[in-house]
Tab-separated table of C-alpha atoms in Angstrom:
chain	number	residue	atom	x	y	z
U	1	MET	CA	283.401	-61.735	133.289
U	2	THR	CA	286.311	-60.055	134.898
U	3	GLY	CA	289.820	-59.813	133.229
U	4	ALA	CA	290.879	-62.595	135.243
U	5	GLY	CA	287.495	-64.163	133.899
U	6	ALA	CA	288.591	-63.628	130.478
U	7	ALA	CA	291.852	-65.330	130.903
U	8	GLU	CA	290.302	-68.406	132.226
U	9	ALA	CA	288.404	-68.726	129.551
U	10	ALA	CA	291.248	-68.404	127.014
U	11	GLU	CA	292.711	-71.226	129.268
U	12	ALA	CA	289.426	-73.432	128.591
U	13	VAL	CA	289.439	-72.913	125.047
U	14	ALA	CA	292.825	-74.029	124.832
U	15	ALA	CA	292.523	-77.493	126.288
U	16	ALA	CA	288.989	-77.563	124.940
U	17	GLY	CA	290.910	-77.404	121.079
U	18	ALA	CA	293.520	-79.471	122.186
U	19	GLU	CA	290.945	-82.187	123.236
U	20	ALA	CA	288.184	-81.779	120.636
U	21	TYR	CA	289.920	-80.024	117.693
U	22	ALA	CA	291.058	-83.534	116.246
U	23	ARG	CA	287.490	-85.263	116.799
U	24	ILE	CA	285.691	-82.419	115.247
U	25	VAL	CA	287.592	-82.145	111.796
U	26	ALA	CA	287.527	-85.764	111.565
U	27	THR	CA	283.957	-85.958	111.843
U	28	LEU	CA	283.124	-83.478	109.967
U	29	ILE	CA	285.686	-84.834	107.090
U	30	ARG	CA	283.769	-87.817	107.290
U	31	VAL	CA	280.954	-86.666	106.867
U	32	THR	CA	281.386	-83.820	104.007
U	33	GLY	CA	284.794	-85.069	102.408
U	34	ASP	CA	285.988	-81.918	101.880
U	35	TRP	CA	289.018	-81.577	104.533
U	36	ALA	CA	289.502	-77.558	104.069
U	37	LEU	CA	285.580	-77.260	104.943
U	38	ALA	CA	286.370	-79.272	108.224
U	39	GLU	CA	289.326	-76.969	109.150
U	40	ASP	CA	287.857	-74.152	108.682
U	41	CYS	CA	284.669	-74.884	110.368
U	42	ALA	CA	286.807	-76.382	113.547
U	43	GLN	CA	288.789	-73.221	113.471
U	44	GLU	CA	286.267	-70.910	113.628
U	45	ALA	CA	284.295	-72.379	116.413
U	46	LEU	CA	287.437	-71.948	118.587
U	47	THR	CA	287.422	-68.193	117.275
U	48	VAL	CA	283.469	-67.763	118.343
U	49	ALA	CA	284.266	-69.711	121.667
U	50	LEU	CA	287.055	-66.745	122.357
U	51	GLU	CA	284.476	-64.277	121.649
U	52	ARG	CA	281.440	-65.707	123.731
U	53	TRP	CA	282.891	-67.926	126.942
U	54	PRO	CA	283.948	-64.056	128.698
U	55	GLY	CA	281.009	-62.866	128.242
U	56	ASP	CA	278.702	-66.342	128.744
U	57	GLY	CA	281.150	-68.322	130.798
U	58	VAL	CA	282.499	-71.541	130.299
U	59	PRO	CA	280.123	-74.331	129.029
U	60	ALA	CA	279.773	-77.353	130.839
U	61	ASN	CA	280.648	-79.612	127.882
U	62	PRO	CA	283.158	-77.596	126.220
U	63	GLY	CA	283.894	-80.071	123.249
U	64	GLY	CA	280.761	-80.812	122.774
U	65	TRP	CA	279.707	-77.007	122.319
U	66	LEU	CA	282.689	-76.390	120.073
U	67	MET	CA	281.315	-79.401	118.068
U	68	THR	CA	278.025	-78.231	117.808
U	69	VAL	CA	278.840	-74.965	116.687
U	70	ALA	CA	281.256	-76.378	114.382
U	71	ARG	CA	278.632	-78.074	112.466
U	72	ASN	CA	276.099	-75.822	112.456
U	73	ARG	CA	278.886	-73.127	110.346
U	74	ALA	CA	279.493	-76.681	107.909
U	75	VAL	CA	275.738	-76.634	107.515
U	76	ASP	CA	275.435	-72.975	106.730
U	77	VAL	CA	278.828	-73.366	104.130
U	78	LEU	CA	276.906	-76.032	102.748
U	79	ARG	CA	273.565	-74.964	102.476
U	80	ARG	CA	274.760	-71.249	101.287
U	81	ALA	CA	276.753	-73.660	98.605
U	82	ALA	CA	273.758	-75.834	97.279
U	83	VAL	CA	275.535	-79.153	98.016
U	84	GLU	CA	273.491	-82.164	97.700
U	85	ARG	CA	270.523	-83.275	100.146
U	86	ARG	CA	271.928	-86.083	101.358
U	87	LYS	CA	275.395	-84.169	103.045
U	88	LEU	CA	272.929	-81.458	104.400
U	89	HIS	CA	271.100	-84.170	106.190
U	90	ASP	CA	274.159	-86.463	107.029
U	91	LEU	CA	275.088	-83.404	109.126
U	92	ALA	CA	271.697	-82.998	110.327
U	93	VAL	CA	271.320	-85.287	111.939
U	94	LEU	CA	275.105	-86.270	113.204
U	95	THR	CA	273.363	-84.472	116.724
U	96	PRO	CA	270.352	-82.780	117.767
U	97	ALA	CA	270.762	-79.000	117.109
U	98	ASP	CA	270.289	-78.286	120.808
U	99	ALA	CA	272.699	-80.888	121.962
U	100	GLU	CA	276.178	-80.813	123.130
U	101	PRO	CA	277.617	-84.409	122.269
U	102	GLY	CA	280.158	-85.895	124.718
U	103	PRO	CA	283.898	-86.384	123.841
U	104	GLY	CA	283.824	-89.309	121.704
U	105	VAL	CA	282.699	-91.638	123.888
U	106	GLY	CA	280.939	-93.508	121.006
U	107	GLU	CA	283.294	-96.209	118.689
U	108	ASP	CA	282.740	-94.624	115.657
U	109	VAL	CA	284.200	-90.947	117.258
U	110	VAL	CA	286.951	-93.017	118.202
U	111	ASP	CA	287.586	-94.500	114.450
U	112	ASP	CA	287.348	-91.200	112.833
U	113	ARG	CA	290.076	-89.730	114.931
U	114	LEU	CA	291.974	-93.098	114.216
U	115	ARG	CA	291.094	-93.247	110.357
U	116	LEU	CA	291.949	-88.850	110.274
U	117	ILE	CA	295.459	-89.851	111.492
U	118	PHE	CA	296.066	-93.092	108.920
U	119	THR	CA	294.963	-90.930	106.202
U	120	CYS	CA	297.575	-87.963	106.908
U	121	CYS	CA	300.129	-90.501	107.227
U	122	HIS	CA	299.340	-92.404	104.068
U	123	PRO	CA	302.308	-93.955	102.284
U	124	ALA	CA	301.122	-92.321	98.920
U	125	LEU	CA	302.191	-88.869	100.475
U	126	ALA	CA	306.264	-87.361	100.778
U	127	ILE	CA	306.871	-87.690	104.393
U	128	GLU	CA	307.126	-84.240	104.918
U	129	ALA	CA	303.490	-83.467	103.856
U	130	ARG	CA	302.598	-86.454	105.828
U	131	VAL	CA	304.088	-84.314	109.307
U	132	ALA	CA	302.445	-81.305	107.452
U	133	LEU	CA	299.053	-82.932	107.229
U	134	THR	CA	299.211	-84.432	110.759
U	135	LEU	CA	300.244	-80.664	112.340
U	136	ARG	CA	297.441	-78.951	110.009
U	137	THR	CA	295.310	-81.338	110.482
U	138	VAL	CA	295.255	-83.370	113.585
U	139	CYS	CA	296.568	-80.934	115.667
U	140	GLY	CA	295.323	-77.881	114.335
U	141	VAL	CA	298.685	-75.954	114.188
U	142	PRO	CA	298.671	-72.841	112.226
U	143	THR	CA	300.299	-73.268	108.546
U	144	ALA	CA	302.763	-70.279	109.548
U	145	ALA	CA	304.315	-72.643	112.288
U	146	ILE	CA	304.368	-75.780	110.269
U	147	ALA	CA	306.596	-73.908	107.761
U	148	ARG	CA	309.091	-72.557	110.180
U	149	LEU	CA	309.563	-76.097	111.453
U	150	LEU	CA	309.802	-77.168	107.523
U	151	LEU	CA	311.972	-74.425	107.019
U	152	VAL	CA	309.897	-72.798	104.203
U	153	SER	CA	308.104	-70.105	103.497
U	154	GLU	CA	304.533	-70.009	104.565
U	155	SER	CA	303.098	-69.633	100.531
U	156	THR	CA	304.875	-72.273	100.190
U	157	MET	CA	303.629	-74.875	102.797
U	158	THR	CA	300.157	-73.904	102.041
U	159	ARG	CA	300.749	-75.015	98.322
U	160	ARG	CA	301.803	-78.235	100.121
U	161	LEU	CA	299.176	-78.798	102.022
U	162	THR	CA	296.624	-77.965	99.016
U	163	ARG	CA	298.513	-80.916	96.925
U	164	ALA	CA	298.571	-83.028	99.985
U	165	ARG	CA	294.889	-82.913	100.398
U	166	THR	CA	293.717	-82.881	96.512
U	167	ARG	CA	296.325	-85.833	96.122
U	168	ILE	CA	294.533	-87.645	98.812
U	169	ALA	CA	291.178	-86.811	96.865
U	170	GLN	CA	292.139	-87.730	93.329
U	171	ALA	CA	293.906	-90.979	94.398
U	172	GLY	CA	291.172	-92.179	96.037
U	173	ILE	CA	293.082	-92.630	99.113
U	174	PRO	CA	290.657	-94.521	101.241
U	175	TYR	CA	289.509	-92.526	104.712
U	176	ARG	CA	289.962	-95.836	107.076
U	177	VAL	CA	291.679	-97.549	109.472
U	178	PRO	CA	293.398	-100.389	107.679
U	179	SER	CA	292.826	-103.627	109.415
U	180	GLY	CA	294.663	-107.049	109.751
U	181	PRO	CA	298.072	-107.402	107.475
U	182	ALA	CA	297.566	-104.213	105.984
U	183	LEU	CA	297.445	-102.683	109.795
U	184	ASN	CA	301.017	-103.919	110.350
U	185	GLU	CA	302.238	-102.727	107.397
U	186	ARG	CA	301.195	-98.954	107.554
U	187	LEU	CA	301.458	-98.312	111.581
U	188	PRO	CA	305.464	-97.977	111.010
U	189	GLY	CA	304.824	-95.249	109.046
U	190	VAL	CA	302.571	-93.567	111.459
U	191	LEU	CA	304.722	-94.049	113.958
U	192	ALA	CA	307.663	-92.698	111.903
U	193	VAL	CA	305.734	-89.473	111.555
U	194	LEU	CA	305.154	-89.128	115.477
U	195	TYR	CA	309.013	-90.222	115.907
U	196	LEU	CA	310.099	-87.558	113.024
U	197	LEU	CA	307.764	-84.712	114.592
U	198	PHE	CA	309.123	-85.283	118.028
U	199	THR	CA	312.756	-85.104	116.977
U	200	ARG	CA	312.279	-81.996	115.136
U	201	GLY	CA	310.681	-80.386	118.284
U	202	TYR	CA	313.601	-81.974	120.631
U	203	VAL	CA	316.805	-80.907	119.121
U	204	ALA	CA	318.852	-78.127	120.970
U	205	ASP	CA	317.124	-75.551	118.139
U	206	GLY	CA	313.751	-77.394	117.540
U	207	GLU	CA	310.813	-75.616	118.333
U	208	PRO	CA	309.491	-77.392	121.933
U	209	ALA	CA	305.863	-77.017	120.913
U	210	PHE	CA	306.014	-79.795	118.360
U	211	ALA	CA	308.001	-82.260	120.670
U	212	ASP	CA	304.346	-81.572	122.843
U	213	GLU	CA	302.335	-82.337	119.930
U	214	ALA	CA	304.043	-85.371	119.378
U	215	VAL	CA	303.547	-86.643	122.841
U	216	ARG	CA	299.665	-85.558	122.767
U	217	LEU	CA	299.641	-87.186	119.165
U	218	ALA	CA	301.146	-90.603	120.966
U	219	ARG	CA	299.039	-90.395	124.118
U	220	LEU	CA	295.624	-90.112	121.292
U	221	LEU	CA	297.130	-93.197	119.366
U	222	ASP	CA	297.827	-95.154	122.217
U	223	ARG	CA	294.213	-94.803	123.820
U	224	LEU	CA	292.696	-95.689	120.719
U	225	MET	CA	295.042	-98.491	120.094
U	226	PRO	CA	296.158	-99.883	123.415
U	227	GLU	CA	296.591	-103.488	122.206
U	228	GLN	CA	299.610	-102.499	119.704
U	229	SER	CA	302.972	-103.094	121.652
U	230	GLU	CA	304.912	-100.816	119.355
U	231	VAL	CA	302.309	-97.692	120.121
U	232	ALA	CA	303.110	-98.001	123.507
U	233	ALA	CA	306.874	-98.347	123.497
U	234	LEU	CA	306.836	-95.217	121.402
U	235	LEU	CA	304.650	-93.209	123.692
U	236	ALA	CA	306.984	-94.581	126.677
U	237	LEU	CA	310.148	-93.095	124.772
U	238	PHE	CA	308.810	-89.519	124.322
U	239	LEU	CA	308.073	-89.608	127.834
U	240	PHE	CA	311.585	-90.792	129.192
U	241	GLN	CA	312.757	-88.203	126.732
U	242	HIS	CA	310.934	-85.648	127.234
U	243	SER	CA	310.970	-85.617	131.060
U	244	ARG	CA	314.182	-83.996	130.726
U	245	ARG	CA	312.705	-80.649	128.740
U	246	ASP	CA	313.337	-78.398	131.700
U	247	ALA	CA	316.919	-79.545	132.486
U	248	ARG	CA	318.270	-79.768	129.311
U	249	ARG	CA	319.477	-75.752	129.426
U	250	ASP	CA	321.233	-73.861	132.342
U	251	ALA	CA	319.896	-70.679	133.884
U	252	ALA	CA	321.668	-68.726	130.607
U	253	GLY	CA	320.188	-70.724	128.035
U	254	GLU	CA	322.880	-72.940	127.186
U	255	LEU	CA	322.290	-76.268	126.317
U	256	LEU	CA	323.583	-78.754	129.311
U	257	THR	CA	324.628	-82.530	128.396
U	258	LEU	CA	322.951	-85.152	130.341
U	259	ASP	CA	325.969	-85.773	132.654
U	260	ARG	CA	325.063	-82.033	133.640
U	261	GLN	CA	321.539	-81.586	134.246
U	262	ASP	CA	320.116	-81.636	137.213
U	263	ARG	CA	318.122	-84.575	137.692
U	264	ARG	CA	315.827	-83.543	140.160
U	265	ARG	CA	314.581	-81.523	137.924
U	266	TRP	CA	313.500	-83.979	135.595
U	267	ASP	CA	309.862	-84.713	135.162
U	268	HIS	CA	309.240	-87.836	137.633
U	269	THR	CA	305.278	-88.122	136.620
U	270	ALA	CA	306.332	-87.773	133.325
U	271	ILE	CA	308.913	-91.475	133.809
U	272	ALA	CA	306.588	-93.138	135.791
U	273	GLY	CA	304.045	-92.878	132.604
U	274	GLY	CA	307.045	-93.819	130.378
U	275	LEU	CA	307.571	-97.206	132.725
U	276	ALA	CA	303.733	-97.678	132.565
U	277	ALA	CA	303.979	-97.426	129.044
U	278	LEU	CA	306.872	-99.846	128.735
U	279	ALA	CA	305.180	-102.504	130.481
U	280	ARG	CA	302.808	-102.785	127.869
U	281	ALA	CA	305.304	-102.675	125.049
U	282	ARG	CA	305.631	-106.502	125.121
U	283	HIS	CA	307.356	-107.630	122.019
U	284	ASP	CA	310.912	-106.539	120.620
U	285	GLY	CA	310.442	-103.760	117.763
U	286	PRO	CA	313.076	-101.054	117.347
U	287	TYR	CA	310.543	-98.406	119.489
U	288	ALA	CA	310.663	-100.931	122.503
U	289	TRP	CA	314.928	-101.660	122.270
U	290	GLN	CA	314.715	-97.398	122.050
U	291	ALA	CA	312.823	-96.985	125.072
U	292	ARG	CA	314.308	-99.239	127.133
U	293	ILE	CA	317.626	-97.231	126.627
U	294	ALA	CA	315.693	-94.180	127.132
U	295	ALA	CA	314.425	-95.777	130.873
U	296	CYS	CA	317.876	-96.739	131.760
U	297	HIS	CA	318.748	-93.400	131.429
U	298	ALA	CA	315.905	-91.811	132.963
U	299	THR	CA	315.583	-94.050	136.199
U	300	ALA	CA	319.543	-93.943	137.066
U	301	ALA	CA	320.621	-91.290	139.878
U	302	SER	CA	324.151	-90.417	137.788
U	303	VAL	CA	325.493	-91.100	134.517
U	304	GLU	CA	327.998	-93.499	136.710
U	305	ALA	CA	325.079	-95.381	138.056
U	306	THR	CA	323.694	-96.426	134.572
U	307	ASP	CA	323.138	-99.143	133.596
U	308	TRP	CA	325.174	-99.207	130.620
U	309	PRO	CA	325.391	-102.769	130.210
U	310	THR	CA	321.901	-103.257	129.500
U	311	ILE	CA	321.887	-100.141	127.348
U	312	ALA	CA	324.806	-101.687	125.441
U	313	ARG	CA	322.577	-104.841	124.736
U	314	ALA	CA	319.838	-102.982	123.656
U	315	TYR	CA	322.374	-101.471	120.933
U	316	ASP	CA	323.222	-104.929	119.973
U	317	ALA	CA	319.679	-105.619	119.938
U	318	LEU	CA	318.704	-102.634	117.355
U	319	ALA	CA	321.694	-103.108	115.617
U	320	ASP	CA	320.686	-106.600	114.260
U	321	ILE	CA	316.993	-105.043	113.590
U	322	ARG	CA	317.534	-101.639	112.483
U	323	PRO	CA	321.100	-100.930	111.440
U	324	SER	CA	322.212	-97.762	110.606
U	325	PRO	CA	325.272	-95.473	111.243
U	326	VAL	CA	323.610	-94.210	113.831
U	327	ILE	CA	322.427	-96.828	115.832
U	328	ALA	CA	326.437	-98.370	115.096
U	329	LEU	CA	328.008	-95.021	116.718
U	330	ASN	CA	325.483	-94.733	119.577
U	331	ARG	CA	326.364	-98.694	120.131
U	332	ALA	CA	330.181	-97.454	120.341
U	333	VAL	CA	329.091	-94.763	123.050
U	334	ALA	CA	327.081	-97.386	125.299
U	335	HIS	CA	329.982	-100.464	124.968
U	336	GLY	CA	332.642	-97.708	126.138
U	337	TYR	CA	330.807	-96.682	129.248
U	338	ALA	CA	329.867	-100.195	129.849
U	339	TYR	CA	333.128	-102.441	129.248
U	340	GLY	CA	335.782	-99.019	128.290
U	341	PRO	CA	336.584	-96.357	126.329
U	342	ALA	CA	339.334	-98.680	123.901
U	343	ILE	CA	336.161	-101.097	122.901
U	344	GLY	CA	334.161	-98.098	122.332
U	345	LEU	CA	337.100	-96.503	120.198
U	346	VAL	CA	336.896	-100.314	118.188
U	347	LEU	CA	333.524	-100.196	117.930
U	348	LEU	CA	333.866	-96.737	116.693
U	349	ASP	CA	336.111	-97.234	114.088
U	350	ALA	CA	334.202	-99.855	112.604
U	351	ALA	CA	330.886	-97.771	112.424
U	352	ARG	CA	332.956	-95.588	110.309
U	353	ALA	CA	334.090	-98.146	108.064
U	354	GLY	CA	331.586	-98.164	105.761
U	355	GLY	CA	331.740	-94.305	105.190
U	356	GLY	CA	328.102	-93.689	107.155
U	357	LEU	CA	329.518	-91.076	109.364
U	358	ASP	CA	331.752	-89.353	106.748
U	359	GLY	CA	331.265	-85.317	107.768
U	360	TYR	CA	328.577	-86.566	110.756
U	361	PRO	CA	330.319	-84.240	113.680
U	362	LEU	CA	328.724	-85.956	116.707
U	363	ALA	CA	330.684	-89.215	115.723
U	364	VAL	CA	333.963	-86.636	116.211
U	365	ALA	CA	332.280	-85.795	119.397
U	366	VAL	CA	332.183	-89.449	120.524
U	367	GLU	CA	335.519	-90.122	119.610
U	368	ALA	CA	336.785	-86.965	121.535
U	369	ASP	CA	334.766	-87.860	124.961
U	370	LEU	CA	336.401	-91.350	124.715
U	371	VAL	CA	339.616	-89.987	124.084
U	372	ALA	CA	339.475	-87.846	126.863
U	373	ARG	CA	338.108	-90.585	129.394
U	374	GLN	CA	341.244	-92.702	127.840
U	375	GLY	CA	343.100	-90.093	129.766
U	376	ASN	CA	344.212	-87.842	126.539
U	377	PRO	CA	342.074	-84.116	127.646
U	378	LEU	CA	344.139	-81.955	124.598
U	379	ARG	CA	343.925	-84.278	122.169
U	380	ALA	CA	339.759	-84.324	123.040
U	381	ALA	CA	339.850	-80.815	123.237
U	382	GLY	CA	341.008	-80.703	118.893
U	383	LEU	CA	338.539	-83.284	118.562
U	384	PHE	CA	335.940	-81.240	120.450
U	385	ARG	CA	336.715	-78.299	118.426
U	386	LYS	CA	337.162	-79.955	115.133
U	387	ALA	CA	333.159	-80.982	116.236
U	388	ALA	CA	332.078	-77.482	117.025
U	389	ALA	CA	332.811	-76.540	113.614
U	390	ALA	CA	331.308	-78.649	111.495
U	391	VAL	CA	327.857	-78.869	113.613
U	392	GLY	CA	325.340	-77.219	112.563
U	393	SER	CA	323.072	-76.093	115.745
U	394	THR	CA	324.298	-73.436	117.667
U	395	ALA	CA	323.718	-74.559	121.089
U	396	GLU	CA	325.371	-77.912	120.366
U	397	ARG	CA	328.496	-75.635	119.259
U	398	ARG	CA	328.570	-73.878	122.005
U	399	ALA	CA	327.914	-76.839	124.161
U	400	LEU	CA	331.285	-78.459	122.222
U	401	LEU	CA	333.446	-75.647	122.546
U	402	ASP	CA	332.633	-75.370	126.556
U	403	ARG	CA	333.828	-79.080	126.666
U	404	ALA	CA	336.903	-78.165	124.451
U	405	ASP	CA	337.789	-75.248	127.189
U	406	GLU	CA	337.316	-77.242	129.872
U	407	LEU	CA	339.287	-80.084	128.737
U	408	ALA	CA	342.357	-77.592	127.450
U	409	ARG	CA	342.538	-75.877	130.771
């Protein structure tokens, strides 16, 4: 291949890896019971593809080619390690040696990927371990990148991943999707891991690639569990929020608040996908209400045209089913825009009453915005500066200081 062909091959490897990695790892874990071996073989298949496809061309079935290479590598490793003949036999009959299996048309393949997600997100593991294991095993994210996300060293993250896999083996955590009432108990934990992953990538100083991974996993989970309303709702929420990713910063890289974004730059295909997913969210769970709020923002032509009364009602519902200081804060914002800043300030005082917002700089920023809209720009500017001094994100600090300077002028 030419240089351009090599670039095309590299893109094909990346695309095939994104689609097939979880399927390959899940299948090899089921057959071998060895998490590290499954991940190593999947990674090695991608490496071999990068070496061979530029010269040999991209195969007709890239995902099947990767599965075959990974399976053959697992056979070689197990043979050299003299692992019991039964596992070798199971691997040998998984697919014919000269075949390139298709990308998950069978029910077993679907079940494998779903089993992998539920195992990584088992409640016996700490939430940080669930996030790390999901990123490493389901998404194939390098350990170093996961360490940066979770603010630890690579060696520390390697040990955490090893402990998580060991815990799964020693505790006898079943490699399966629960059924019946157990599924309803476990699914919220899986969705919480995806929500945390998306949030870590979406925050002002976050790594966008992790938000991308959360969207991809939500799409996969929705495809595997189309009957689950909250799965569709979570996907809708992600798509609405992620549709703004290209408009959140100006040409200089500075963070832009929602009211200052060029809505023409929003991803309207993603918004349409979010609306379609939200239409399948039949129940009134926490993600469904959050998705409805996000839909109001995503479909409004401007901040002024936003359906704030609907958003206020949605936050009323969220405050009933999942009360928290942050929900109460957002409810104050929504009511402040729907019914006037005086109402918002009353609800803000109520939200602060329990002490849950003490030291939370965004609560000060909300007060600043409401005070500014009441017609007191100088006091609002001081509050924005107070919030900026306490916020941890550099991008958010600059945005708050810019708002303060504008009001002061």
